[in-house]
């Protein structure tokens, strides 16, 4: 009876592990682990391509992915090295997480699937559609560029995120906030390039830059009180929209207000936004 129950127990164990990715091949595992949302120590467990009753640990180092075969003993135990075996995969994984030097590669956190962080269809576009024109500066997450969306003959702004950027979580929060917010006084998300590096967030381009830099410019220094009140009113409209949706920006400042032609102002940089239940 125990032998008959064993496969059901193992199936339940596997499916409940965040690190279990089932029947994906080596190439797919490497692509997932090397994606921007993962880092050194990210790992997954998959069914072996050559032995369907065995498994493979795929683990990321700084720039590579290593693969470790998990074999089964005659009594059903799991092992990477024949020096030590485990009754369950979970026990094996926990052992190597606590003893990273044995494998030579840490198992710090389960691989994060791209669809969990960047479930962005139909926002995703090929990066070949965008031609970089000039660097505008350094934003909250890295470089910001003026670019042309060639298939639409449209000027846009592009925020870039490199793999080693430590603010990935905030970057992802900004994307999710942007794609669900639609108001004329908020910067609008236009497209994304999340496949490959660097990741692009493509938004509308505000030609005058940040309110902070604009106010310090010769053009900004001659603004009247009426002009400033008009600009402040636009910011208030955008913030009222966020309040209605129980969203707190948490980083509202002149550097995060963008200015376009005719003193048009829009609220930007939602990386620190929080939704209040």
PDB file of C-alpha atoms in Angstrom:
ATOM      1  CA  UNK A   1       0.000   0.000   0.000  1.00  0.00           C
ATOM      2  CA  UNK A   2       2.857   2.427   0.815  1.00  0.00           C
ATOM      3  CA  UNK A   3       4.388   1.828  -2.619  1.00  0.00           C
ATOM      4  CA  UNK A   4       1.073   2.673  -4.275  1.00  0.00           C
ATOM      5  CA  UNK A   5       0.721   5.897  -2.310  1.00  0.00           C
ATOM      6  CA  UNK A   6       4.286   7.110  -2.877  1.00  0.00           C
ATOM      7  CA  UNK A   7       3.807   8.648  -6.358  1.00  0.00           C
ATOM      8  CA  UNK A   8       0.839  10.703  -5.127  1.00  0.00           C
ATOM      9  CA  UNK A   9       2.829  12.023  -2.184  1.00  0.00           C
ATOM     10  CA  UNK A  10       5.775  12.934  -4.409  1.00  0.00           C
ATOM     11  CA  UNK A  11       3.535  14.662  -6.941  1.00  0.00           C
ATOM     12  CA  UNK A  12       1.965  16.780  -4.209  1.00  0.00           C
ATOM     13  CA  UNK A  13       5.404  17.618  -2.828  1.00  0.00           C
ATOM     14  CA  UNK A  14       6.732  18.668  -6.219  1.00  0.00           C
ATOM     15  CA  UNK A  15       3.795  20.779  -7.263  1.00  0.00           C
ATOM     16  CA  UNK A  16       3.826  22.698  -3.986  1.00  0.00           C
ATOM     17  CA  UNK A  17       7.467  23.767  -4.335  1.00  0.00           C
ATOM     18  CA  UNK A  18       7.967  27.235  -5.838  1.00  0.00           C
ATOM     19  CA  UNK A  19      11.221  25.989  -7.328  1.00  0.00           C
ATOM     20  CA  UNK A  20       9.590  23.130  -9.288  1.00  0.00           C
ATOM     21  CA  UNK A  21       9.210  23.877 -12.999  1.00  0.00           C
ATOM     22  CA  UNK A  22       8.246  20.450 -14.295  1.00  0.00           C
ATOM     23  CA  UNK A  23       9.028  19.369 -17.827  1.00  0.00           C
ATOM     24  CA  UNK A  24      11.050  22.297 -19.200  1.00  0.00           C
ATOM     25  CA  UNK A  25      14.288  21.744 -21.090  1.00  0.00           C
ATOM     26  CA  UNK A  26      17.803  22.976 -20.352  1.00  0.00           C
ATOM     27  CA  UNK A  27      17.578  25.869 -22.805  1.00  0.00           C
ATOM     28  CA  UNK A  28      14.316  27.151 -21.324  1.00  0.00           C
ATOM     29  CA  UNK A  29      15.706  26.859 -17.784  1.00  0.00           C
ATOM     30  CA  UNK A  30      18.757  28.919 -18.706  1.00  0.00           C
ATOM     31  CA  UNK A  31      16.635  31.565 -20.400  1.00  0.00           C
ATOM     32  CA  UNK A  32      14.422  31.911 -17.321  1.00  0.00           C
ATOM     33  CA  UNK A  33      17.312  32.054 -14.862  1.00  0.00           C
ATOM     34  CA  UNK A  34      19.294  34.583 -16.896  1.00  0.00           C
ATOM     35  CA  UNK A  35      16.290  36.907 -17.240  1.00  0.00           C
ATOM     36  CA  UNK A  36      16.611  40.311 -15.505  1.00  0.00           C
ATOM     37  CA  UNK A  37      14.286  39.475 -12.607  1.00  0.00           C
ATOM     38  CA  UNK A  38      16.626  36.701 -11.404  1.00  0.00           C
ATOM     39  CA  UNK A  39      20.096  36.963  -9.903  1.00  0.00           C
ATOM     40  CA  UNK A  40      22.933  34.871  -8.479  1.00  0.00           C
ATOM     41  CA  UNK A  41      21.452  32.104  -6.337  1.00  0.00           C
ATOM     42  CA  UNK A  42      18.188  31.790  -8.263  1.00  0.00           C
ATOM     43  CA  UNK A  43      17.387  28.157  -9.022  1.00  0.00           C
ATOM     44  CA  UNK A  44      14.740  25.732 -10.214  1.00  0.00           C
ATOM     45  CA  UNK A  45      14.153  21.984 -10.312  1.00  0.00           C
ATOM     46  CA  UNK A  46      12.991  20.325 -13.527  1.00  0.00           C
ATOM     47  CA  UNK A  47      12.401  16.837 -14.873  1.00  0.00           C
ATOM     48  CA  UNK A  48      15.552  15.349 -16.388  1.00  0.00           C
ATOM     49  CA  UNK A  49      15.556  15.346 -20.194  1.00  0.00           C
ATOM     50  CA  UNK A  50      17.446  12.047 -20.356  1.00  0.00           C
ATOM     51  CA  UNK A  51      15.862  10.210 -17.391  1.00  0.00           C
ATOM     52  CA  UNK A  52      12.155  10.909 -16.880  1.00  0.00           C
ATOM     53  CA  UNK A  53      12.201   9.478 -13.356  1.00  0.00           C
ATOM     54  CA  UNK A  54      14.980  11.829 -12.263  1.00  0.00           C
ATOM     55  CA  UNK A  55      15.390  15.587 -11.865  1.00  0.00           C
ATOM     56  CA  UNK A  56      17.877  18.386 -12.465  1.00  0.00           C
ATOM     57  CA  UNK A  57      18.734  21.427 -10.361  1.00  0.00           C
ATOM     58  CA  UNK A  58      19.473  24.435 -12.567  1.00  0.00           C
ATOM     59  CA  UNK A  59      21.141  27.232 -10.607  1.00  0.00           C
ATOM     60  CA  UNK A  60      22.390  30.638 -11.617  1.00  0.00           C
ATOM     61  CA  UNK A  61      25.801  32.053 -10.808  1.00  0.00           C
ATOM     62  CA  UNK A  62      26.705  35.632 -11.711  1.00  0.00           C
ATOM     63  CA  UNK A  63      26.702  35.090 -15.481  1.00  0.00           C
ATOM     64  CA  UNK A  64      26.151  31.349 -16.041  1.00  0.00           C
ATOM     65  CA  UNK A  65      23.715  28.566 -15.225  1.00  0.00           C
ATOM     66  CA  UNK A  66      24.930  25.267 -13.752  1.00  0.00           C
ATOM     67  CA  UNK A  67      22.993  21.999 -13.867  1.00  0.00           C
ATOM     68  CA  UNK A  68      23.129  19.252 -11.227  1.00  0.00           C
ATOM     69  CA  UNK A  69      21.572  15.848 -11.796  1.00  0.00           C
ATOM     70  CA  UNK A  70      19.340  14.479  -9.026  1.00  0.00           C
ATOM     71  CA  UNK A  71      19.350  10.687  -9.153  1.00  0.00           C
ATOM     72  CA  UNK A  72      17.118   8.095  -7.466  1.00  0.00           C
ATOM     73  CA  UNK A  73      18.376   5.170  -5.423  1.00  0.00           C
ATOM     74  CA  UNK A  74      16.895   1.673  -5.543  1.00  0.00           C
ATOM     75  CA  UNK A  75      14.737   2.550  -2.512  1.00  0.00           C
ATOM     76  CA  UNK A  76      13.513   5.836  -4.005  1.00  0.00           C
ATOM     77  CA  UNK A  77      15.828   8.240  -2.177  1.00  0.00           C
ATOM     78  CA  UNK A  78      17.127  11.371  -3.912  1.00  0.00           C
ATOM     79  CA  UNK A  79      20.820  12.240  -4.223  1.00  0.00           C
ATOM     80  CA  UNK A  80      23.232  14.475  -6.113  1.00  0.00           C
ATOM     81  CA  UNK A  81      26.265  12.823  -4.574  1.00  0.00           C
ATOM     82  CA  UNK A  82      26.198   9.165  -3.543  1.00  0.00           C
ATOM     83  CA  UNK A  83      27.692  10.241  -0.218  1.00  0.00           C
ATOM     84  CA  UNK A  84      24.329  11.505   1.055  1.00  0.00           C
ATOM     85  CA  UNK A  85      20.697  10.888   0.079  1.00  0.00           C
ATOM     86  CA  UNK A  86      17.308  12.274   1.107  1.00  0.00           C
ATOM     87  CA  UNK A  87      13.786  10.938   1.442  1.00  0.00           C
ATOM     88  CA  UNK A  88      12.244  13.925  -0.372  1.00  0.00           C
ATOM     89  CA  UNK A  89      13.287  16.559  -2.875  1.00  0.00           C
ATOM     90  CA  UNK A  90      12.406  19.261  -0.375  1.00  0.00           C
ATOM     91  CA  UNK A  91      14.916  17.839   2.112  1.00  0.00           C
ATOM     92  CA  UNK A  92      17.578  17.677  -0.589  1.00  0.00           C
ATOM     93  CA  UNK A  93      16.999  21.284  -1.643  1.00  0.00           C
ATOM     94  CA  UNK A  94      17.040  22.559   1.945  1.00  0.00           C
ATOM     95  CA  UNK A  95      20.294  20.715   2.604  1.00  0.00           C
ATOM     96  CA  UNK A  96      22.092  22.324  -0.327  1.00  0.00           C
ATOM     97  CA  UNK A  97      20.584  25.704   0.492  1.00  0.00           C
ATOM     98  CA  UNK A  98      22.162  25.437   3.934  1.00  0.00           C
ATOM     99  CA  UNK A  99      25.449  24.082   2.528  1.00  0.00           C
ATOM    100  CA  UNK A 100      26.133  26.112  -0.651  1.00  0.00           C
ATOM    101  CA  UNK A 101      29.848  25.262  -0.808  1.00  0.00           C
ATOM    102  CA  UNK A 102      29.110  21.604  -1.552  1.00  0.00           C
ATOM    103  CA  UNK A 103      27.562  22.355  -4.941  1.00  0.00           C
ATOM    104  CA  UNK A 104      29.771  25.365  -5.480  1.00  0.00           C
ATOM    105  CA  UNK A 105      26.693  27.401  -6.401  1.00  0.00           C
ATOM    106  CA  UNK A 106      24.196  28.874  -3.901  1.00  0.00           C
ATOM    107  CA  UNK A 107      20.484  28.044  -3.966  1.00  0.00           C
ATOM    108  CA  UNK A 108      19.141  31.262  -2.471  1.00  0.00           C
ATOM    109  CA  UNK A 109      15.689  31.754  -3.972  1.00  0.00           C
ATOM    110  CA  UNK A 110      13.379  30.013  -6.459  1.00  0.00           C
ATOM    111  CA  UNK A 111      13.510  31.258 -10.030  1.00  0.00           C
ATOM    112  CA  UNK A 112      10.927  33.952 -10.717  1.00  0.00           C
ATOM    113  CA  UNK A 113       9.096  33.289 -13.947  1.00  0.00           C
ATOM    114  CA  UNK A 114       9.016  36.122 -16.423  1.00  0.00           C
ATOM    115  CA  UNK A 115       5.248  36.038 -16.647  1.00  0.00           C
ATOM    116  CA  UNK A 116       4.906  36.721 -12.916  1.00  0.00           C
ATOM    117  CA  UNK A 117       6.847  39.971 -13.097  1.00  0.00           C
ATOM    118  CA  UNK A 118       6.287  41.047 -16.653  1.00  0.00           C
ATOM    119  CA  UNK A 119       2.857  39.787 -17.634  1.00  0.00           C
ATOM    120  CA  UNK A 120       2.776  42.580 -20.184  1.00  0.00           C
ATOM    121  CA  UNK A 121       1.119  41.372 -23.354  1.00  0.00           C
ATOM    122  CA  UNK A 122       0.038  43.191 -25.449  1.00  0.00           C
ATOM    123  CA  UNK A 123       2.510  45.841 -24.218  1.00  0.00           C
ATOM    124  CA  UNK A 124       5.574  43.881 -25.335  1.00  0.00           C
ATOM    125  CA  UNK A 125       7.284  45.160 -28.502  1.00  0.00           C
ATOM    126  CA  UNK A 126      10.527  44.153 -30.277  1.00  0.00           C
ATOM    127  CA  UNK A 127      13.338  46.476 -29.244  1.00  0.00           C
ATOM    128  CA  UNK A 128      14.281  46.809 -32.924  1.00  0.00           C
ATOM    129  CA  UNK A 129      11.256  49.104 -33.256  1.00  0.00           C
ATOM    130  CA  UNK A 130      12.976  51.752 -31.121  1.00  0.00           C
ATOM    131  CA  UNK A 131      15.889  53.938 -32.197  1.00  0.00           C
ATOM    132  CA  UNK A 132      17.766  55.720 -29.414  1.00  0.00           C
ATOM    133  CA  UNK A 133      18.341  59.404 -30.151  1.00  0.00           C
ATOM    134  CA  UNK A 134      19.965  60.977 -27.109  1.00  0.00           C
ATOM    135  CA  UNK A 135      20.467  60.360 -23.424  1.00  0.00           C
ATOM    136  CA  UNK A 136      18.273  62.581 -21.273  1.00  0.00           C
ATOM    137  CA  UNK A 137      19.764  61.708 -17.913  1.00  0.00           C
ATOM    138  CA  UNK A 138      19.806  59.249 -15.039  1.00  0.00           C
ATOM    139  CA  UNK A 139      16.430  58.243 -13.673  1.00  0.00           C
ATOM    140  CA  UNK A 140      15.336  56.352 -10.577  1.00  0.00           C
ATOM    141  CA  UNK A 141      16.291  53.044 -12.208  1.00  0.00           C
ATOM    142  CA  UNK A 142      19.092  54.014 -14.563  1.00  0.00           C
ATOM    143  CA  UNK A 143      19.412  55.787 -17.875  1.00  0.00           C
ATOM    144  CA  UNK A 144      16.564  57.662 -19.559  1.00  0.00           C
ATOM    145  CA  UNK A 145      16.680  58.192 -23.322  1.00  0.00           C
ATOM    146  CA  UNK A 146      14.787  60.061 -25.977  1.00  0.00           C
ATOM    147  CA  UNK A 147      13.977  57.629 -28.778  1.00  0.00           C
ATOM    148  CA  UNK A 148      11.889  57.192 -31.894  1.00  0.00           C
ATOM    149  CA  UNK A 149       9.290  54.451 -32.188  1.00  0.00           C
ATOM    150  CA  UNK A 150      10.092  53.779 -35.819  1.00  0.00           C
ATOM    151  CA  UNK A 151       6.962  51.846 -36.771  1.00  0.00           C
ATOM    152  CA  UNK A 152       4.802  54.720 -35.533  1.00  0.00           C
ATOM    153  CA  UNK A 153       7.191  57.593 -36.353  1.00  0.00           C
ATOM    154  CA  UNK A 154       6.672  58.799 -32.786  1.00  0.00           C
ATOM    155  CA  UNK A 155       9.094  60.313 -30.278  1.00  0.00           C
ATOM    156  CA  UNK A 156       9.096  58.502 -26.926  1.00  0.00           C
ATOM    157  CA  UNK A 157      11.033  58.281 -23.674  1.00  0.00           C
ATOM    158  CA  UNK A 158      12.744  55.036 -22.679  1.00  0.00           C
ATOM    159  CA  UNK A 159      13.770  54.024 -19.163  1.00  0.00           C
ATOM    160  CA  UNK A 160      16.359  51.269 -19.032  1.00  0.00           C
ATOM    161  CA  UNK A 161      17.078  48.641 -16.407  1.00  0.00           C
ATOM    162  CA  UNK A 162      20.166  46.473 -16.462  1.00  0.00           C
ATOM    163  CA  UNK A 163      20.293  43.032 -14.895  1.00  0.00           C
ATOM    164  CA  UNK A 164      22.528  44.081 -12.024  1.00  0.00           C
ATOM    165  CA  UNK A 165      20.205  46.930 -11.028  1.00  0.00           C
ATOM    166  CA  UNK A 166      19.354  46.479  -7.356  1.00  0.00           C
ATOM    167  CA  UNK A 167      15.997  48.236  -7.650  1.00  0.00           C
ATOM    168  CA  UNK A 168      14.266  45.600  -9.776  1.00  0.00           C
ATOM    169  CA  UNK A 169      11.334  45.232  -7.371  1.00  0.00           C
ATOM    170  CA  UNK A 170      10.606  48.959  -7.536  1.00  0.00           C
ATOM    171  CA  UNK A 171      10.966  48.933 -11.313  1.00  0.00           C
ATOM    172  CA  UNK A 172       8.372  46.170 -11.560  1.00  0.00           C
ATOM    173  CA  UNK A 173       6.013  48.034  -9.234  1.00  0.00           C
ATOM    174  CA  UNK A 174       6.257  51.077 -11.498  1.00  0.00           C
ATOM    175  CA  UNK A 175       5.398  49.024 -14.580  1.00  0.00           C
ATOM    176  CA  UNK A 176       2.353  47.479 -12.944  1.00  0.00           C
ATOM    177  CA  UNK A 177       1.213  50.866 -11.679  1.00  0.00           C
ATOM    178  CA  UNK A 178       1.655  52.503 -15.074  1.00  0.00           C
ATOM    179  CA  UNK A 179      -0.208  49.886 -17.072  1.00  0.00           C
ATOM    180  CA  UNK A 180      -3.292  50.220 -14.879  1.00  0.00           C
ATOM    181  CA  UNK A 181      -3.419  54.020 -14.662  1.00  0.00           C
ATOM    182  CA  UNK A 182      -4.968  56.203 -17.351  1.00  0.00           C
ATOM    183  CA  UNK A 183      -5.258  59.943 -16.842  1.00  0.00           C
ATOM    184  CA  UNK A 184      -4.144  62.927 -18.957  1.00  0.00           C
ATOM    185  CA  UNK A 185      -2.048  64.247 -16.071  1.00  0.00           C
ATOM    186  CA  UNK A 186      -0.131  61.013 -15.488  1.00  0.00           C
ATOM    187  CA  UNK A 187       2.710  59.769 -17.690  1.00  0.00           C
ATOM    188  CA  UNK A 188       1.297  57.037 -19.941  1.00  0.00           C
ATOM    189  CA  UNK A 189       2.914  53.678 -20.567  1.00  0.00           C
ATOM    190  CA  UNK A 190       3.183  52.986 -24.303  1.00  0.00           C
ATOM    191  CA  UNK A 191       5.168  49.767 -24.625  1.00  0.00           C
ATOM    192  CA  UNK A 192       7.750  47.444 -23.042  1.00  0.00           C
ATOM    193  CA  UNK A 193      10.806  45.475 -24.086  1.00  0.00           C
ATOM    194  CA  UNK A 194      11.374  42.872 -21.352  1.00  0.00           C
ATOM    195  CA  UNK A 195      12.997  40.147 -23.450  1.00  0.00           C
ATOM    196  CA  UNK A 196      16.738  40.624 -23.230  1.00  0.00           C
ATOM    197  CA  UNK A 197      18.761  43.406 -21.679  1.00  0.00           C
ATOM    198  CA  UNK A 198      18.436  46.155 -20.825  1.00  0.00           C
ATOM    199  CA  UNK A 199      14.712  46.085 -20.118  1.00  0.00           C
ATOM    200  CA  UNK A 200      12.895  49.069 -21.642  1.00  0.00           C
ATOM    201  CA  UNK A 201       9.884  50.959 -20.290  1.00  0.00           C
ATOM    202  CA  UNK A 202       8.576  53.141 -23.108  1.00  0.00           C
ATOM    203  CA  UNK A 203       6.461  56.144 -22.142  1.00  0.00           C
ATOM    204  CA  UNK A 204       5.314  59.350 -23.743  1.00  0.00           C
ATOM    205  CA  UNK A 205       8.048  61.983 -24.117  1.00  0.00           C
ATOM    206  CA  UNK A 206       7.759  65.284 -22.261  1.00  0.00           C
ATOM    207  CA  UNK A 207      10.004  67.671 -24.159  1.00  0.00           C
ATOM    208  CA  UNK A 208      10.896  70.082 -21.339  1.00  0.00           C
ATOM    209  CA  UNK A 209      12.130  67.453 -18.895  1.00  0.00           C
ATOM    210  CA  UNK A 210      11.540  67.504 -15.157  1.00  0.00           C
ATOM    211  CA  UNK A 211       9.797  70.392 -13.437  1.00  0.00           C
ATOM    212  CA  UNK A 212      12.855  70.802 -11.215  1.00  0.00           C
ATOM    213  CA  UNK A 213      15.210  71.406 -14.139  1.00  0.00           C
ATOM    214  CA  UNK A 214      12.621  73.422 -16.050  1.00  0.00           C
ATOM    215  CA  UNK A 215      12.091  75.899 -13.200  1.00  0.00           C
ATOM    216  CA  UNK A 216      15.851  76.469 -13.064  1.00  0.00           C
ATOM    217  CA  UNK A 217      16.078  77.128 -16.816  1.00  0.00           C
ATOM    218  CA  UNK A 218      15.878  80.628 -18.344  1.00  0.00           C
ATOM    219  CA  UNK A 219      12.387  79.805 -19.625  1.00  0.00           C
ATOM    220  CA  UNK A 220      11.231  78.622 -16.225  1.00  0.00           C
ATOM    221  CA  UNK A 221      12.632  81.584 -14.328  1.00  0.00           C
ATOM    222  CA  UNK A 222      10.326  84.040 -16.085  1.00  0.00           C
ATOM    223  CA  UNK A 223       7.101  82.199 -15.246  1.00  0.00           C
ATOM    224  CA  UNK A 224       4.451  84.264 -13.510  1.00  0.00           C
ATOM    225  CA  UNK A 225       2.390  83.264 -10.491  1.00  0.00           C
ATOM    226  CA  UNK A 226      -0.503  82.502 -12.824  1.00  0.00           C
ATOM    227  CA  UNK A 227       1.702  80.106 -14.801  1.00  0.00           C
ATOM    228  CA  UNK A 228       2.827  78.323 -11.642  1.00  0.00           C
ATOM    229  CA  UNK A 229      -0.749  77.993 -10.353  1.00  0.00           C
ATOM    230  CA  UNK A 230      -1.792  76.533 -13.704  1.00  0.00           C
ATOM    231  CA  UNK A 231       1.010  73.953 -13.516  1.00  0.00           C
ATOM    232  CA  UNK A 232       0.263  73.104  -9.889  1.00  0.00           C
ATOM    233  CA  UNK A 233      -3.393  72.560 -10.770  1.00  0.00           C
ATOM    234  CA  UNK A 234      -2.430  69.911 -13.308  1.00  0.00           C
ATOM    235  CA  UNK A 235      -0.330  68.082 -10.739  1.00  0.00           C
ATOM    236  CA  UNK A 236      -3.263  68.224  -8.316  1.00  0.00           C
ATOM    237  CA  UNK A 237      -5.524  66.652 -10.966  1.00  0.00           C
ATOM    238  CA  UNK A 238      -3.149  63.734 -11.385  1.00  0.00           C
ATOM    239  CA  UNK A 239      -2.770  63.245  -7.641  1.00  0.00           C
ATOM    240  CA  UNK A 240      -6.552  63.389  -7.120  1.00  0.00           C
ATOM    241  CA  UNK A 241      -6.906  60.574  -9.662  1.00  0.00           C
ATOM    242  CA  UNK A 242      -4.409  58.485  -7.684  1.00  0.00           C
ATOM    243  CA  UNK A 243      -6.219  59.230  -4.422  1.00  0.00           C
ATOM    244  CA  UNK A 244      -9.520  58.087  -5.902  1.00  0.00           C
ATOM    245  CA  UNK A 245      -7.855  54.734  -6.603  1.00  0.00           C
ATOM    246  CA  UNK A 246      -6.298  54.510  -3.125  1.00  0.00           C
ATOM    247  CA  UNK A 247      -2.769  54.860  -4.487  1.00  0.00           C
ATOM    248  CA  UNK A 248      -0.100  56.778  -2.571  1.00  0.00           C
ATOM    249  CA  UNK A 249       2.740  58.021  -4.797  1.00  0.00           C
ATOM    250  CA  UNK A 250       5.221  58.366  -1.881  1.00  0.00           C
ATOM    251  CA  UNK A 251       7.835  60.250  -3.902  1.00  0.00           C
ATOM    252  CA  UNK A 252       6.049  63.302  -5.280  1.00  0.00           C
ATOM    253  CA  UNK A 253       8.629  66.005  -5.986  1.00  0.00           C
ATOM    254  CA  UNK A 254       9.531  68.485  -8.716  1.00  0.00           C
ATOM    255  CA  UNK A 255      12.016  65.972 -10.129  1.00  0.00           C
ATOM    256  CA  UNK A 256       9.130  63.526 -10.686  1.00  0.00           C
ATOM    257  CA  UNK A 257       6.876  65.983 -12.515  1.00  0.00           C
ATOM    258  CA  UNK A 258       7.537  66.161 -16.263  1.00  0.00           C
ATOM    259  CA  UNK A 259       6.855  69.220 -18.396  1.00  0.00           C
ATOM    260  CA  UNK A 260       5.807  69.327 -22.041  1.00  0.00           C
ATOM    261  CA  UNK A 261       4.863  72.067 -24.462  1.00  0.00           C
ATOM    262  CA  UNK A 262       2.436  74.820 -23.386  1.00  0.00           C
ATOM    263  CA  UNK A 263       3.320  74.219 -19.717  1.00  0.00           C
ATOM    264  CA  UNK A 264       1.675  70.793 -19.720  1.00  0.00           C
ATOM    265  CA  UNK A 265       2.606  68.860 -16.545  1.00  0.00           C
ATOM    266  CA  UNK A 266       2.317  65.162 -15.754  1.00  0.00           C
ATOM    267  CA  UNK A 267       3.139  63.064 -12.697  1.00  0.00           C
ATOM    268  CA  UNK A 268       5.802  60.395 -13.263  1.00  0.00           C
ATOM    269  CA  UNK A 269       7.958  57.814 -11.442  1.00  0.00           C
ATOM    270  CA  UNK A 270       5.578  55.421  -9.712  1.00  0.00           C
ATOM    271  CA  UNK A 271       8.310  53.088  -8.462  1.00  0.00           C
ATOM    272  CA  UNK A 272       7.502  53.842  -4.819  1.00  0.00           C
ATOM    273  CA  UNK A 273       3.737  53.869  -5.216  1.00  0.00           C
ATOM    274  CA  UNK A 274       1.708  51.810  -2.767  1.00  0.00           C
ATOM    275  CA  UNK A 275      -1.902  50.695  -2.949  1.00  0.00           C
ATOM    276  CA  UNK A 276      -3.753  51.306   0.312  1.00  0.00           C
ATOM    277  CA  UNK A 277      -6.458  48.708   0.972  1.00  0.00           C
TER     278      UNK A 277
END
